[in-house]
Coordinates of C-alpha atoms in Angstrom, one line a residue:
M209 CA -79.5 -101.9 204.8
I210 CA -78.7 -98.2 205.3
A211 CA -79.7 -97.4 201.7
A212 CA -83.0 -99.2 202.1
I213 CA -83.8 -97.1 205.3
F214 CA -83.0 -93.8 203.5
G215 CA -85.0 -95.0 200.5
K216 CA -88.0 -95.6 202.7
R217 CA -87.7 -92.2 204.3
R218 CA -87.4 -90.5 200.9
A219 CA -90.5 -92.4 199.7
A220 CA -92.4 -91.4 202.9
Q221 CA -91.4 -87.8 202.4
Q222 CA -92.5 -87.9 198.7
T223 CA -95.8 -89.5 199.7
S224 CA -96.4 -86.8 202.3
Q225 CA -95.5 -84.0 199.8
D226 CA -97.9 -85.5 197.2
A227 CA -100.7 -85.7 199.8
D228 CA -100.1 -82.1 200.8
Y229 CA -100.2 -81.1 197.1
Y230 CA -103.4 -82.9 196.3
T231 CA -105.2 -81.7 199.4
A232 CA -103.9 -78.1 199.3
G233 CA -106.3 -75.2 198.5
Q234 CA -106.1 -73.0 195.4
F235 CA -104.2 -70.2 197.0
A236 CA -101.7 -72.7 198.5
L237 CA -101.1 -74.2 195.0
I238 CA -100.5 -70.7 193.5
K239 CA -98.1 -69.9 196.3
A240 CA -96.2 -73.1 195.8
R241 CA -95.8 -72.6 192.1
F242 CA -94.9 -68.9 192.5
M243 CA -92.1 -69.8 194.9
K244 CA -90.5 -71.8 192.1
K245 CA -90.3 -68.7 189.9
T246 CA -86.8 -67.2 190.5
V247 CA -87.4 -64.1 188.4
G248 CA -90.8 -63.5 190.0
L249 CA -89.2 -63.8 193.5
I250 CA -86.5 -61.3 192.7
A251 CA -89.0 -58.9 191.1
G252 CA -91.2 -59.3 194.1
S253 CA -88.4 -58.5 196.5
V254 CA -87.6 -55.3 194.5
L255 CA -91.2 -54.4 194.4
M256 CA -91.6 -54.8 198.2
G257 CA -88.5 -52.7 198.7
L258 CA -89.8 -49.9 196.5
M259 CA -93.2 -50.0 198.2
L260 CA -91.6 -49.8 201.7
L261 CA -89.5 -46.9 200.6
G262 CA -92.6 -45.1 199.4
L263 CA -94.7 -46.0 202.4
F264 CA -92.1 -44.7 204.8
A265 CA -90.8 -42.0 202.5
S266 CA -90.7 -39.3 205.2
F267 CA -88.5 -41.5 207.4
F268 CA -86.1 -42.3 204.6
S269 CA -86.0 -38.8 203.3
P270 CA -83.2 -36.6 204.7
V271 CA -84.9 -33.4 203.5
D272 CA -88.5 -32.1 203.5
P273 CA -89.6 -32.6 199.8
T274 CA -91.9 -29.6 199.9
I275 CA -91.0 -26.0 199.3
N276 CA -90.5 -25.6 203.0
G277 CA -87.4 -27.8 202.8
A278 CA -86.0 -26.1 199.7
D279 CA -82.3 -25.3 200.0
S280 CA -82.0 -21.8 198.6
D281 CA -78.2 -22.0 198.8
Y282 CA -78.0 -25.2 196.7
R283 CA -80.4 -24.6 193.9
R284 CA -79.7 -26.7 190.7
G285 CA -77.1 -28.4 192.8
A286 CA -75.4 -31.6 191.6
P287 CA -75.6 -34.9 193.7
Q288 CA -73.4 -34.9 196.8
P289 CA -71.7 -38.3 196.9
V290 CA -71.3 -40.2 200.2
L291 CA -67.7 -41.4 200.6
F292 CA -65.6 -43.5 203.0
W293 CA -62.2 -42.3 201.7
D294 CA -60.5 -39.6 199.6
E295 CA -57.0 -38.1 199.2
N296 CA -57.2 -37.0 202.9
G297 CA -57.5 -40.6 204.2
F298 CA -60.0 -43.3 205.1
S299 CA -62.9 -42.9 207.5
W300 CA -65.2 -45.6 209.0
R301 CA -67.9 -43.0 209.1
P302 CA -69.5 -42.1 205.8
F303 CA -69.1 -38.4 204.9
T304 CA -69.8 -35.8 202.3
Y305 CA -68.1 -32.5 201.5
T306 CA -69.2 -29.0 202.1
Y307 CA -70.5 -27.1 199.1
A308 CA -70.6 -23.3 198.6
K309 CA -72.2 -21.5 195.7
E310 CA -69.8 -19.5 193.5
Q311 CA -70.7 -15.9 193.0
P312 CA -71.5 -15.1 189.4
K313 CA -68.8 -13.1 187.7
I314 CA -70.4 -10.8 185.2
D315 CA -68.4 -7.8 184.0
F316 CA -70.7 -5.0 182.8
S317 CA -67.9 -2.4 182.7
A318 CA -67.1 -2.9 179.0
L319 CA -70.8 -2.7 178.2
L320 CA -71.2 0.5 180.2
Q321 CA -68.1 2.1 178.7
S322 CA -68.7 1.4 175.0
G323 CA -72.4 1.1 175.0
N324 CA -72.4 -0.7 171.6
L325 CA -73.7 -4.1 170.5
D326 CA -70.2 -5.6 170.2
A327 CA -69.7 -5.5 174.0
L328 CA -73.2 -7.1 174.5
D329 CA -72.4 -9.9 172.0
Q330 CA -69.1 -10.5 173.8
L331 CA -70.9 -10.8 177.1
T332 CA -73.6 -13.2 175.9
S333 CA -71.1 -15.4 173.9
S334 CA -68.9 -15.8 176.9
G335 CA -71.5 -17.9 178.6
A336 CA -71.6 -15.7 181.7
L337 CA -75.4 -15.5 181.5
D338 CA -76.0 -19.3 181.0
A339 CA -77.8 -21.1 183.8
S340 CA -75.1 -23.7 184.0
T341 CA -72.5 -21.0 184.5
Q342 CA -74.5 -19.2 187.2
N343 CA -75.0 -22.2 189.3
K344 CA -71.6 -23.6 190.0
F345 CA -70.4 -24.7 193.5
T346 CA -67.0 -25.0 195.1
V347 CA -66.2 -28.1 197.0
D348 CA -64.4 -27.8 200.3
K349 CA -62.8 -31.3 200.7
E350 CA -61.2 -30.3 204.0
A351 CA -64.6 -29.6 205.7
R352 CA -66.1 -33.1 205.9
R353 CA -69.8 -33.5 207.0
Y354 CA -70.3 -36.9 208.6
L355 CA -73.5 -38.8 208.2
Q356 CA -75.6 -39.3 211.3
F357 CA -78.3 -41.9 211.7
F358 CA -81.8 -41.6 213.2
V359 CA -81.4 -37.8 213.3
K360 CA -84.0 -35.3 214.5
D361 CA -85.2 -33.0 211.8
W362 CA -88.4 -31.8 210.2
E363 CA -91.7 -33.2 211.6
Y364 CA -94.1 -35.4 209.6
T365 CA -97.3 -37.2 210.1
I366 CA -97.3 -41.0 210.7
L367 CA -101.1 -41.5 211.1
K368 CA -103.9 -38.9 211.1
I369 CA -107.6 -39.7 211.5
D370 CA -109.6 -36.6 212.2
T371 CA -112.7 -38.5 213.1
F372 CA -111.1 -40.1 216.1
G373 CA -108.8 -37.2 216.9
I374 CA -105.6 -39.2 216.0
D375 CA -102.6 -37.3 214.9
W376 CA -99.3 -39.2 215.4
R377 CA -96.3 -37.2 214.4
W378 CA -92.5 -37.9 214.5
D379 CA -89.3 -36.1 213.7
R380 CA -86.8 -38.9 213.2
H381 CA -85.1 -39.7 209.9
L382 CA -82.8 -42.5 208.8
F383 CA -79.8 -40.3 208.1
G384 CA -78.7 -36.7 207.8
V385 CA -75.8 -34.3 208.6
A386 CA -75.1 -32.1 211.5
T387 CA -74.7 -28.9 209.5
G388 CA -76.7 -27.9 206.4
K389 CA -78.6 -30.5 204.3
I390 CA -77.4 -33.5 202.3
H391 CA -78.6 -33.9 198.7
I392 CA -77.4 -37.3 197.6
L393 CA -79.2 -36.9 194.2
G394 CA -79.0 -33.2 193.9
T395 CA -81.7 -30.5 193.8
D396 CA -84.0 -29.0 191.3
E397 CA -84.3 -25.3 190.2
D398 CA -86.2 -24.5 193.4
G399 CA -83.7 -26.2 195.7
K400 CA -86.0 -29.1 196.5
D401 CA -84.3 -32.4 197.1
V402 CA -84.6 -34.9 194.2
F403 CA -84.2 -38.0 196.3
S404 CA -86.8 -37.0 198.9
R405 CA -89.3 -35.9 196.1
T406 CA -88.8 -39.2 194.3
L407 CA -89.6 -41.3 197.4
H408 CA -92.8 -39.4 198.1
A409 CA -93.8 -39.5 194.5
L410 CA -93.4 -43.2 194.5
W411 CA -96.0 -43.7 197.2
I412 CA -98.4 -41.1 195.7
T413 CA -98.3 -43.0 192.4
I414 CA -98.7 -46.4 194.0
S415 CA -101.6 -45.2 196.2
I416 CA -103.4 -43.7 193.2
A417 CA -103.1 -47.1 191.5
I418 CA -104.5 -48.9 194.7
V419 CA -107.5 -46.6 194.8
A420 CA -108.1 -46.9 191.1
L421 CA -107.9 -50.7 191.3
I422 CA -110.3 -50.8 194.3
V423 CA -112.8 -48.8 192.2
K424 CA -112.3 -51.0 189.2
L425 CA -112.6 -54.2 191.3
F426 CA -115.9 -53.0 192.9
M427 CA -117.4 -52.1 189.5
S428 CA -116.2 -55.3 187.9
L429 CA -117.7 -57.4 190.7
L430 CA -120.9 -55.5 190.7
V431 CA -121.5 -55.5 186.9
G432 CA -120.2 -59.0 186.2
G433 CA -121.8 -60.5 189.2
V434 CA -125.3 -59.1 188.7
S435 CA -125.2 -59.6 184.9
G436 CA -124.1 -63.2 185.1
Y437 CA -126.4 -64.2 188.0
F438 CA -129.7 -62.7 186.7
G439 CA -129.1 -62.9 182.9
G440 CA -131.9 -61.9 180.6
K441 CA -132.6 -58.2 180.0
V442 CA -130.4 -57.3 182.9
D443 CA -127.5 -59.1 181.3
T444 CA -128.2 -57.5 177.9
I445 CA -128.3 -53.9 179.3
L446 CA -125.2 -54.2 181.5
M447 CA -123.2 -55.9 178.7
A448 CA -124.2 -53.2 176.2
I449 CA -122.9 -50.6 178.6
T450 CA -119.7 -52.7 179.2
E451 CA -119.1 -53.1 175.5
A452 CA -119.6 -49.4 174.9
V453 CA -116.9 -48.6 177.6
R454 CA -114.7 -51.3 176.2
V455 CA -114.5 -50.2 172.6
I456 CA -113.9 -46.5 173.2
P457 CA -110.1 -45.8 173.3
P458 CA -109.2 -45.0 176.9
I459 CA -106.7 -42.1 176.2
P460 CA -109.3 -39.8 174.7
I461 CA -111.6 -40.5 177.6
Y462 CA -108.9 -39.8 180.1
L463 CA -108.0 -36.6 178.3
A464 CA -111.6 -35.4 178.2
C465 CA -112.1 -36.2 181.9
A466 CA -108.9 -34.5 182.8
V467 CA -109.9 -31.3 180.9
A468 CA -113.3 -31.4 182.6
L469 CA -111.6 -31.7 186.0
A470 CA -109.4 -28.8 185.1
Q471 CA -112.4 -26.6 184.9
I472 CA -113.4 -27.4 188.5
D473 CA -111.6 -25.8 191.4
L474 CA -110.3 -28.9 193.2
T475 CA -107.8 -29.2 196.0
P476 CA -104.8 -31.5 195.3
V477 CA -106.4 -34.2 197.5
Q478 CA -109.7 -34.0 195.7
R479 CA -108.0 -34.0 192.3
Y480 CA -106.0 -37.0 193.5
F481 CA -109.1 -39.1 194.3
A482 CA -111.0 -37.8 191.2
I483 CA -108.2 -39.1 188.8
A484 CA -108.1 -42.4 190.7
V485 CA -111.9 -42.8 190.4
V486 CA -111.8 -41.9 186.7
I487 CA -109.0 -44.4 185.9
G488 CA -110.7 -47.2 187.8
A489 CA -114.2 -46.6 186.5
L490 CA -113.1 -46.8 182.9
D491 CA -111.1 -50.0 183.3
F492 CA -113.7 -52.5 184.6
A493 CA -115.0 -53.9 181.3
A494 CA -112.5 -56.8 180.8
L495 CA -112.7 -58.2 184.3
G496 CA -116.4 -57.7 184.4
R497 CA -117.0 -59.8 181.3
R498 CA -114.8 -62.6 182.5
L499 CA -116.6 -62.6 185.9
R500 CA -120.0 -62.6 184.1
T501 CA -118.9 -65.6 182.0
H502 CA -117.8 -67.5 185.1
I503 CA -121.0 -66.9 187.0
L504 CA -123.1 -67.9 184.0
V505 CA -121.6 -71.3 184.3
E506 CA -121.4 -71.5 188.1
R507 CA -125.0 -70.3 188.8
N508 CA -126.4 -73.7 187.8
Q509 CA -124.1 -75.7 190.2
D510 CA -125.5 -77.7 193.1
Y511 CA -123.9 -75.5 195.8
V512 CA -125.7 -72.4 194.4
L513 CA -129.0 -74.3 194.4
A514 CA -128.4 -75.4 198.0
A515 CA -127.8 -71.8 199.1
Q516 CA -131.0 -70.7 197.3
L517 CA -133.0 -73.4 199.0
A518 CA -131.5 -72.4 202.4
G519 CA -133.1 -69.0 201.9
A520 CA -130.0 -67.0 200.9
S521 CA -130.7 -63.7 199.1
H522 CA -129.5 -63.0 195.6
M523 CA -126.7 -60.7 196.9
R524 CA -125.6 -63.3 199.4
V525 CA -125.4 -66.0 196.8
I526 CA -123.3 -63.7 194.5
W527 CA -120.9 -62.3 197.1
R528 CA -120.5 -65.3 199.4
H529 CA -120.6 -68.2 197.0
L530 CA -120.1 -67.2 193.3
V531 CA -117.5 -64.4 193.5
P532 CA -115.1 -66.3 196.0
S533 CA -115.0 -69.3 193.5
F534 CA -113.4 -66.9 191.1
G535 CA -111.2 -65.2 193.8
S536 CA -107.8 -66.4 192.7
Y537 CA -108.2 -65.1 189.1
I538 CA -109.5 -61.8 190.4
I539 CA -106.5 -61.3 192.6
V540 CA -104.0 -62.3 189.9
D541 CA -105.8 -60.1 187.3
T542 CA -105.7 -57.1 189.7
L543 CA -102.0 -57.5 190.4
I544 CA -101.3 -57.8 186.7
N545 CA -103.2 -54.6 185.9
F546 CA -101.2 -52.6 188.5
P547 CA -98.5 -51.3 186.0
Y548 CA -101.2 -50.3 183.4
V549 CA -103.0 -48.2 186.0
I550 CA -99.7 -46.6 187.0
L551 CA -99.0 -45.9 183.4
A552 CA -102.4 -44.2 183.0
E553 CA -101.8 -41.9 186.0
T554 CA -98.2 -41.1 184.9
S555 CA -99.3 -40.4 181.3
L556 CA -102.0 -37.9 182.5
S557 CA -99.6 -36.1 184.8
F558 CA -96.8 -36.2 182.2
L559 CA -99.2 -34.4 179.7
G560 CA -100.1 -31.8 182.4
L561 CA -103.7 -33.1 182.8
G562 CA -103.3 -35.1 185.9
L563 CA -101.6 -34.1 189.2
T564 CA -99.5 -30.9 189.0
E565 CA -97.0 -29.1 191.2
P566 CA -96.6 -28.9 194.1
V567 CA -97.9 -32.5 194.4
N568 CA -95.2 -35.1 194.1
S569 CA -95.9 -38.0 191.7
L570 CA -93.8 -39.8 189.2
G571 CA -95.8 -38.3 186.4
V572 CA -95.1 -34.8 187.7
L573 CA -91.4 -35.5 188.0
L574 CA -91.3 -37.1 184.5
Q575 CA -92.9 -34.0 183.1
K576 CA -90.2 -31.9 184.5
A577 CA -87.5 -34.1 183.0
Q578 CA -88.6 -33.2 179.4
D579 CA -87.3 -29.6 180.0
P580 CA -84.3 -29.0 177.7
D581 CA -82.6 -27.1 180.5
I582 CA -82.8 -30.2 182.8
Q583 CA -81.6 -32.5 180.0
Q584 CA -78.5 -30.3 179.4
N585 CA -77.6 -29.0 182.9
M586 CA -79.4 -31.1 185.5
I587 CA -79.2 -34.7 184.2
W588 CA -79.6 -36.0 187.8
Q589 CA -83.3 -35.1 187.6
F590 CA -83.7 -38.2 185.4
F591 CA -83.5 -40.4 188.6
P592 CA -87.3 -40.6 188.8
V593 CA -87.3 -42.0 185.3
A594 CA -85.1 -44.9 186.4
V595 CA -87.4 -45.5 189.5
F596 CA -90.5 -45.5 187.3
V597 CA -89.0 -48.0 184.8
L598 CA -87.8 -50.2 187.7
L599 CA -91.3 -50.1 189.3
I600 CA -93.1 -51.0 186.1
M601 CA -90.7 -53.8 185.3
A602 CA -91.0 -55.3 188.8
F603 CA -94.8 -55.3 188.5
V604 CA -94.6 -56.9 185.0
F605 CA -92.3 -59.7 186.1
V606 CA -94.4 -60.4 189.3
G607 CA -97.6 -60.4 187.2
D608 CA -96.1 -62.8 184.7
A609 CA -95.0 -65.2 187.5
L610 CA -98.4 -65.0 189.1
R611 CA -100.1 -65.7 185.8
D612 CA -98.0 -68.8 185.3
A613 CA -98.6 -69.9 188.9
A614 CA -102.3 -69.5 188.6
D615 CA -102.5 -71.5 185.4
P616 CA -102.3 -75.3 186.3
Y617 CA -102.0 -76.2 182.6
S618 CA -99.1 -73.9 181.8
E619 CA -96.2 -75.7 180.2
R620 CA -93.9 -74.0 182.6
N621 CA -95.6 -75.7 185.6
K622 CA -95.2 -79.2 184.3

């Protein structure tokens, strides 16, 4: 009797779930399939965490990432670990040590007395002139510096809209120390904090990708929508242009545009938007062709004819009826192309043709990492490389999961 009751309840729940499944919209189905992808969910969580760290980089950064926050007393400094215990005992409050720069010990007396090349060779071979030797720090383990949370430090802008006179500023940060500055991932040759620079570079790179994808999406919808809806000579001309853009290798075009931009006196903000527009404008061909093919089929459907008979204009039919019918694919394709746009910006900056110092971007930081001096003496400056790899892998796994979720005939969804 009890088994029969529970059996009926399970059958009713299954019937309700089936009814919800067959009556759900396209986005609801994609969401339901995506929630079953464990790898996609983990990658999505990592991606959201990275984006939040980048979006609120100023709050999470203990030090100003610009030259104004450079620590002249800790240039080329190694990471300062955060500890809870050491040989002096345990502490519930996290702490770090106090660091002081060693004074370089260079003895020129032998060189001045003898004045020959042997003394000079002895001085250079001793390593006293090496950068790694001249930038050593003593650690005072007795002078602990305890971490404080929600500290008041340098001021930054939360929201600024000049048109409406809005300029919201704040001076609170997640953590810091009472005396001096804390550099949990060390500093570069100018004394700028690597951790703070990486967080700000993360958001700059993601925002460039967002602007580039908006430009790409607009051009793809415009070219694909108009070409597929009108057909004829309009379709022939637009597809000829699209094919010309599609067959030309992108890297030479990026390099040519970057060289052209280098000849123009642009501010960092103007160069930022110019690179984003160039990347987006040259990447519309694939999505534009797919959208054109879809509209060529859909333009003869009854709902399109009904909209035309109701007096809807051509643009209204395209934007309000045809494009939304392809909306799920457009969203998935845009998210999948995110890592490729990030790679394009990073490659240009890495080659020195994109963003440059003092702008913080992952490409700029990766470019610095190829310096032999950094590779030998400041290995901690490779942290942006790890963040870049993690960001790209997170986008790739989320894109793969979305692709499978958007495909109802995928073998993984059966």
